[in-house]
Amino acid sequence: MSVLALVFALWLLLWGGVLLAFAVPLAARWREPVLRCPLLIIESDDWGAGPLAQAAALLRLSALLQGVRDSHGRPAVMTLGVVLEVPDGARMAATGCAEYHALTLADTRFEGVRAAMQDGIEAGVFAPQLHGQCHYWPAAVMAAAQMDGAVRAWLGAADPAASEDLPSHLQSRWVDAASLPSRTLSTDAIQRAVADEASAYQAVFGSVPQVAVATTFVWNDVVEAAWREAGVDVIITPGRRATCRNANGQPACVDATMLTAERSLTGQTYLVRDVYFEPALGHDVPRVVDGLQQRTRQGRACLVETHRFNFLRAPERSFAALETALHQALAVCPGLRFITPLELAHALHAHDADSVETRLRPRLRAWRARLDEIPRFRRIAQLTGLMLPLRLLGGTT
Ligand SMILES: [Zn+2]
């Protein structure tokens, strides 16, 4: 064997070693379905029980979304992560916040909010999904209120409270974060709470929730199993699952990562929401447009995360940014389609020929575009020269 052939053989061996070392994430990204056309979903959390100004904001959003249509004539879709309860401030204050009292979305005070949601659902622009009975664990907030005057004042406020005003760690529903690091809730408590909130959701929307998104993206296996019992088929994730709040109050104890269409232990479909668009925090239109283009190259749907606070606290900026982002998305991806998370999950698992790619070359191209996100892989592939054949394989430069 010539020296050149030996060097070449060693080089191939090196590439093989690199591919073997990253076999698990590489294979997972090959198994992940590749979508045939650009898909966009605006995911919007925290709507429901809370400030009454939501009614007008929801009506305005509904009108805005109905005015933006894809090439099939379908209006833009925004999910509403729904919260079904806030504290009943007047009753709480009357007892000096010694007892917890709930004000639910079914209360007559929220008639306008419910009507605005229903209006958008019937127009095909709102897709409700379960965010939680409350955006907190009541016992944890009650315990925190003993030590924290601001939390006590929040519980006893005269107007329906905005959960965004709670300290971040207390906004997690599925842990007891009264003190940090958080403590795990009992299985019984979680099961009872999920069953109750699924019933409350059904009472307002007429059907059980099929899609769930945990508040602050902190949840665990027990929550998923309880959601399964309640009828939830699809779980919105940021691609990883945090199960606690650490000593600094941040989401932590990550015990799982997930790609789109992977299944939970109890069989639900995971979707990944990982483009962030909060105009009130200075996120601008390119966030959506760039995110859409990148996910389209990766053969993925673009799920954009936003929150109601944008539309309540910086309405002019946020409505304008959303409308511009939707129009620009259509301009850069003329084949763009709007879709709900439930429809997306069903299309992925039905291998719907209209939606899911089966041809080898486009699948290779999408796979190649997904590899840069694997930690350290891009650097090692560049150093070893493996990037070159991968680029050729994907037909990209
Ligand atoms: Zn939320």
Coordinates of C-alpha atoms and ligand atoms in Angstrom, one line a residue:
M1 CA 0.0 0.0 0.0
S2 CA 1.4 3.4 -1.0
V3 CA 1.9 6.1 1.7
L4 CA -0.9 8.1 0.0
A5 CA -3.3 5.2 0.2
L6 CA -2.4 4.6 3.9
V7 CA -3.0 8.3 4.7
F8 CA -6.3 8.2 2.9
A9 CA -7.3 5.0 4.8
L10 CA -6.4 6.6 8.1
W11 CA -8.3 9.7 7.2
L12 CA -11.4 7.6 6.4
L13 CA -11.0 5.8 9.7
L14 CA -10.9 9.2 11.5
W15 CA -14.1 10.3 9.8
G16 CA -15.7 6.9 10.7
G17 CA -14.7 7.5 14.3
V18 CA -16.2 11.0 14.4
L19 CA -19.5 9.7 12.9
L20 CA -19.5 6.8 15.4
A21 CA -18.9 9.2 18.3
F22 CA -21.9 11.3 17.3
A23 CA -24.0 8.4 16.1
V24 CA -26.9 9.0 18.5
P25 CA -27.6 12.7 17.7
L26 CA -26.9 12.1 14.0
A27 CA -29.3 9.2 13.7
A28 CA -32.0 11.1 15.7
R29 CA -31.8 13.9 13.2
W30 CA -32.1 11.5 10.3
R31 CA -35.2 9.8 11.9
E32 CA -36.8 13.2 12.5
P33 CA -39.4 13.8 9.7
V34 CA -38.5 16.3 7.0
L35 CA -41.3 18.7 6.1
R36 CA -41.9 19.5 2.4
C37 CA -43.0 23.1 2.7
P38 CA -42.5 26.0 5.1
L39 CA -44.9 26.0 8.1
L40 CA -45.4 28.7 10.6
I41 CA -47.2 28.7 14.0
I42 CA -47.3 31.7 16.3
E43 CA -47.4 30.2 19.8
S44 CA -48.8 32.7 22.4
D45 CA -49.0 31.9 26.1
D46 CA -50.8 33.2 29.3
W47 CA -54.2 34.1 27.9
G48 CA -57.4 33.6 29.9
A49 CA -58.0 34.4 33.6
G50 CA -56.2 37.7 34.2
P51 CA -56.4 41.3 33.2
L52 CA -59.7 42.2 31.5
A53 CA -57.8 44.3 28.9
Q54 CA -57.2 40.9 27.2
A55 CA -60.6 41.0 25.6
A56 CA -59.8 44.0 23.4
A57 CA -56.3 42.7 22.6
L58 CA -57.7 39.3 21.6
L59 CA -60.3 40.9 19.3
R60 CA -57.5 43.0 17.7
L61 CA -55.3 40.0 17.3
S62 CA -58.1 38.0 15.7
A63 CA -58.8 40.7 13.2
L64 CA -55.0 41.0 12.4
L65 CA -54.6 37.3 11.9
Q66 CA -57.7 37.0 9.7
G67 CA -56.1 39.7 7.4
V68 CA -53.0 37.6 6.7
R69 CA -53.6 34.5 4.5
D70 CA -51.3 31.8 3.0
S71 CA -51.4 30.7 -0.6
H72 CA -54.2 28.3 0.3
G73 CA -56.3 31.2 1.6
R74 CA -55.9 30.1 5.2
P75 CA -55.5 32.8 7.8
A76 CA -52.5 33.0 10.2
V77 CA -52.9 30.8 13.3
M78 CA -52.0 31.7 16.8
T79 CA -52.1 29.3 19.6
L80 CA -53.5 30.5 23.0
G81 CA -51.8 28.9 25.9
V82 CA -54.8 29.2 28.3
V83 CA -54.7 29.8 32.1
L84 CA -57.9 29.0 33.8
E85 CA -57.6 30.7 37.2
V86 CA -56.1 33.7 39.1
P87 CA -56.5 34.6 42.8
D88 CA -59.8 36.2 43.8
G89 CA -58.1 39.2 45.2
A90 CA -61.1 40.7 47.0
R91 CA -61.8 37.5 48.9
M92 CA -58.1 36.9 49.5
A93 CA -57.7 40.4 51.0
A94 CA -60.8 40.0 53.2
T95 CA -59.1 37.0 54.9
G96 CA -55.7 38.8 55.1
C97 CA -54.5 36.2 52.5
A98 CA -54.8 33.5 55.1
E99 CA -56.9 31.3 52.7
Y100 CA -56.6 30.8 49.0
H101 CA -59.6 31.7 46.9
A102 CA -59.8 31.3 43.1
L103 CA -61.3 33.4 40.4
T104 CA -61.8 31.1 37.4
L105 CA -62.1 31.8 33.7
A106 CA -65.7 30.6 33.9
D107 CA -66.6 33.7 36.1
T108 CA -68.9 36.3 34.6
R109 CA -66.2 38.9 34.9
F110 CA -64.3 37.1 32.1
E111 CA -67.2 36.9 29.7
G112 CA -65.6 39.4 27.3
V113 CA -62.3 37.4 27.4
R114 CA -64.1 34.1 26.7
A115 CA -66.1 35.7 23.9
A116 CA -63.0 37.1 22.2
M117 CA -61.3 33.7 22.4
Q118 CA -64.3 32.0 21.0
D119 CA -64.6 34.5 18.2
G120 CA -61.0 33.8 17.1
I121 CA -61.5 30.0 17.4
E122 CA -64.5 30.1 15.2
A123 CA -62.7 32.3 12.7
G124 CA -59.9 29.7 12.5
V125 CA -57.1 32.0 13.9
F126 CA -56.9 30.9 17.5
A127 CA -56.0 27.3 18.6
P128 CA -56.4 27.0 22.4
Q129 CA -54.1 24.7 24.4
L130 CA -53.7 23.9 28.0
H131 CA -51.2 26.1 29.9
G132 CA -52.5 25.3 33.4
Q133 CA -55.3 25.9 35.8
C134 CA -53.1 28.7 37.2
H135 CA -49.7 29.9 36.3
Y136 CA -48.4 28.9 39.7
W137 CA -48.9 26.2 42.3
P138 CA -51.3 27.8 44.8
A139 CA -49.8 26.3 48.0
A140 CA -46.3 27.5 46.9
V141 CA -47.5 31.0 46.3
M142 CA -49.4 31.0 49.6
A143 CA -46.3 29.9 51.5
A144 CA -44.1 32.5 49.7
A145 CA -46.7 35.2 50.6
Q146 CA -45.9 34.6 54.3
M147 CA -42.4 35.9 53.7
D148 CA -42.8 38.2 50.8
G149 CA -45.0 41.3 51.0
A150 CA -45.1 41.8 47.2
V151 CA -46.5 38.3 46.7
R152 CA -49.0 39.0 49.4
A153 CA -50.1 42.2 47.7
W154 CA -50.3 40.4 44.3
L155 CA -52.6 37.8 45.9
G156 CA -54.9 40.5 47.3
A157 CA -55.0 42.9 44.4
A158 CA -58.4 44.2 43.5
D159 CA -58.2 43.6 39.8
P160 CA -57.6 40.1 38.3
A161 CA -53.9 39.5 38.6
A162 CA -51.3 39.3 35.9
S163 CA -49.2 36.1 36.5
E164 CA -46.2 37.9 34.8
D165 CA -45.9 40.0 37.9
L166 CA -45.0 37.0 40.2
P167 CA -41.3 36.2 40.7
S168 CA -40.3 34.0 37.9
H169 CA -39.7 30.8 39.9
L170 CA -43.3 31.0 41.4
Q171 CA -44.7 31.0 37.9
S172 CA -43.8 27.3 37.5
R173 CA -46.9 25.2 38.2
W174 CA -45.4 21.7 38.5
V175 CA -43.0 22.3 41.3
D176 CA -43.2 23.7 44.8
A177 CA -40.9 26.7 44.5
A178 CA -41.9 28.4 47.8
S179 CA -38.3 28.0 48.8
L180 CA -35.3 27.2 46.5
P181 CA -34.3 24.9 45.2
S182 CA -37.8 23.8 44.4
R183 CA -39.3 20.6 45.8
T184 CA -41.1 17.9 43.8
L185 CA -44.9 17.7 44.1
S186 CA -46.5 14.4 45.0
T187 CA -47.8 12.2 42.2
D188 CA -51.3 12.3 43.8
A189 CA -51.3 16.1 43.9
I190 CA -50.3 16.3 40.2
Q191 CA -52.8 13.7 39.1
R192 CA -55.6 15.5 40.9
A193 CA -54.6 18.9 39.6
V194 CA -54.4 17.8 36.0
A195 CA -57.7 16.0 36.1
D196 CA -59.3 19.1 37.6
E197 CA -57.8 21.5 35.1
A198 CA -58.7 19.3 32.1
S199 CA -62.4 19.4 33.4
A200 CA -62.2 23.2 33.8
Y201 CA -60.8 23.5 30.3
Q202 CA -63.6 21.3 28.9
A203 CA -66.2 23.4 30.7
V204 CA -64.9 26.6 28.9
F205 CA -64.0 25.2 25.5
G206 CA -66.4 22.3 25.1
S207 CA -63.7 19.6 24.6
V208 CA -60.7 18.2 26.5
P209 CA -57.3 19.7 25.9
Q210 CA -55.3 17.9 23.2
V211 CA -52.2 20.1 23.4
A212 CA -50.4 21.1 26.5
V213 CA -47.5 23.5 27.2
A214 CA -46.2 23.6 30.8
T215 CA -45.8 27.1 32.4
T216 CA -42.2 28.2 32.3
F217 CA -41.4 24.9 30.6
V218 CA -40.9 23.0 33.9
W219 CA -42.6 19.6 34.1
N220 CA -41.9 15.9 34.4
D221 CA -42.9 12.4 33.6
V222 CA -45.7 12.4 36.2
V223 CA -47.2 15.5 34.6
E224 CA -47.0 13.9 31.1
A225 CA -48.7 10.7 32.3
A226 CA -51.5 12.7 33.9
W227 CA -51.9 14.8 30.7
R228 CA -52.2 11.5 28.9
E229 CA -55.1 10.4 31.2
A230 CA -56.7 13.8 30.5
G231 CA -56.6 13.4 26.7
V232 CA -53.5 15.4 25.8
D233 CA -51.8 14.0 22.7
V234 CA -49.3 16.7 21.9
I235 CA -46.7 18.4 24.2
I236 CA -45.1 21.7 23.2
T237 CA -41.4 21.8 24.3
P238 CA -38.4 24.0 23.9
G239 CA -36.4 20.8 22.9
R240 CA -35.5 20.0 26.5
R241 CA -37.3 19.3 29.7
A242 CA -36.4 21.1 33.0
T243 CA -37.9 19.4 36.0
C244 CA -37.0 21.8 38.9
R245 CA -36.0 25.4 39.8
N246 CA -32.4 25.5 41.1
A247 CA -31.1 27.5 44.1
N248 CA -31.0 30.6 41.9
G249 CA -34.6 30.1 40.9
Q250 CA -33.7 29.2 37.3
P251 CA -35.3 26.2 35.4
A252 CA -32.9 23.3 35.8
C253 CA -32.6 19.5 36.4
V254 CA -32.9 18.9 32.7
D255 CA -33.7 15.1 32.3
A256 CA -34.6 14.9 28.7
T257 CA -34.0 16.5 25.3
M258 CA -36.4 16.0 22.4
L259 CA -36.7 16.5 18.7
T260 CA -40.0 17.1 16.8
A261 CA -42.2 14.0 16.5
E262 CA -40.4 12.0 19.2
R263 CA -42.7 10.4 21.7
S264 CA -43.0 10.8 25.4
L265 CA -42.9 7.7 27.6
T266 CA -46.7 7.8 27.6
G267 CA -46.9 8.2 23.8
Q268 CA -47.6 11.8 23.3
T269 CA -46.0 13.7 20.4
Y270 CA -43.4 16.3 21.2
L271 CA -43.2 19.4 19.2
V272 CA -40.3 21.9 19.4
R273 CA -40.9 25.7 19.8
D274 CA -37.6 27.5 19.6
V275 CA -37.9 30.8 17.9
Y276 CA -38.5 33.7 20.3
F277 CA -40.5 36.8 19.4
E278 CA -41.2 39.3 22.3
P279 CA -41.5 42.7 20.6
A280 CA -41.9 44.3 24.0
L281 CA -38.4 43.1 24.9
G282 CA -36.9 44.4 21.7
H283 CA -37.2 41.3 19.6
D284 CA -37.7 42.5 16.0
V285 CA -39.2 41.1 12.9
P286 CA -36.0 39.4 11.6
R287 CA -36.3 37.0 14.5
V288 CA -39.3 35.4 12.9
V289 CA -38.1 35.7 9.3
D290 CA -34.6 34.3 9.9
G291 CA -36.1 31.6 12.2
L292 CA -38.5 30.5 9.5
Q293 CA -35.9 30.4 6.8
Q294 CA -33.5 28.4 8.9
R295 CA -36.1 25.9 10.0
T296 CA -37.3 25.5 6.5
R297 CA -33.8 24.6 5.4
Q298 CA -33.8 22.0 8.2
G299 CA -37.2 20.6 7.0
R300 CA -38.8 21.7 10.2
A301 CA -41.9 23.8 11.1
C302 CA -41.2 27.2 12.7
L303 CA -42.9 27.5 16.1
V304 CA -42.6 31.0 17.3
E305 CA -42.9 31.8 21.0
T306 CA -44.6 35.0 22.2
H307 CA -46.6 36.0 25.2
R308 CA -49.7 38.1 26.0
F309 CA -47.6 40.8 27.9
N310 CA -46.4 42.1 24.5
F311 CA -50.0 42.9 23.4
L312 CA -51.0 44.3 26.8
R313 CA -47.9 46.3 27.7
A314 CA -46.5 47.4 24.4
P315 CA -49.5 47.0 22.1
E316 CA -48.6 49.4 19.2
R317 CA -45.1 48.0 18.8
S318 CA -46.2 44.4 19.2
F319 CA -49.2 44.4 16.9
A320 CA -47.2 46.2 14.2
A321 CA -44.3 43.8 14.5
L322 CA -46.5 40.7 14.4
E323 CA -48.3 41.9 11.2
T324 CA -45.0 42.9 9.5
A325 CA -43.4 39.6 10.5
L326 CA -46.3 37.6 9.0
H327 CA -46.3 39.5 5.7
Q328 CA -42.5 39.3 5.5
A329 CA -42.7 35.5 6.2
L330 CA -45.0 35.1 3.3
A331 CA -42.8 37.3 1.1
V332 CA -39.6 35.2 1.7
C333 CA -41.4 31.9 1.7
P334 CA -44.3 32.2 -0.8
G335 CA -45.2 28.5 -0.3
L336 CA -45.6 29.1 3.5
R337 CA -48.6 27.5 5.2
F338 CA -50.3 28.2 8.5
I339 CA -51.2 25.2 10.6
T340 CA -52.1 24.3 14.1
P341 CA -49.8 22.2 16.4
L342 CA -52.4 19.4 16.4
E343 CA -52.6 19.3 12.6
L344 CA -48.8 19.3 12.5
A345 CA -48.5 16.4 14.9
H346 CA -51.1 14.4 13.0
A347 CA -49.4 15.1 9.6
L348 CA -46.0 14.0 11.0
H349 CA -47.3 10.6 12.3
A350 CA -49.6 9.9 9.4
H351 CA -46.6 10.5 7.0
D352 CA -49.0 12.7 5.1
A353 CA -47.5 12.8 1.6
D354 CA -48.4 16.5 1.2
S355 CA -46.4 17.4 4.3
V356 CA -43.7 14.8 4.9
E357 CA -40.7 14.4 2.5
T358 CA -39.8 10.9 1.3
R359 CA -37.3 11.7 -1.4
L360 CA -33.6 11.0 -0.5
R361 CA -31.9 14.1 -1.7
P362 CA -34.2 16.7 0.1
R363 CA -34.0 14.5 3.2
L364 CA -30.2 14.5 3.0
R365 CA -30.2 18.3 2.5
A366 CA -32.4 18.9 5.6
W367 CA -30.3 16.4 7.7
R368 CA -27.1 18.2 6.8
A369 CA -28.7 21.5 7.8
R370 CA -29.6 20.1 11.2
L371 CA -26.1 18.9 12.1
D372 CA -24.7 22.3 13.1
E373 CA -26.9 22.3 16.2
I374 CA -25.2 19.3 17.7
P375 CA -22.8 20.5 20.3
R376 CA -19.1 20.3 19.2
F377 CA -20.0 18.4 16.0
R378 CA -19.5 21.3 13.6
R379 CA -16.1 22.2 15.1
I380 CA -14.8 18.6 14.9
A381 CA -16.2 18.1 11.4
Q382 CA -14.4 21.2 10.3
L383 CA -11.1 20.2 11.9
T384 CA -11.1 16.7 10.4
G385 CA -12.3 17.8 7.0
L386 CA -15.5 15.8 7.4
M387 CA -17.5 18.9 6.7
L388 CA -16.6 18.8 3.0
P389 CA -18.2 15.4 2.1
L390 CA -21.2 16.3 4.3
R391 CA -21.6 19.5 2.3
L392 CA -21.4 17.6 -0.9
L393 CA -23.9 15.0 0.5
G394 CA -26.4 17.7 1.4
G395 CA -25.9 19.6 -1.9
T396 CA -25.1 22.8 0.0
T397 CA -22.1 25.0 0.1
Ligands
ZN1 ZN -46.8 31.1 30.6

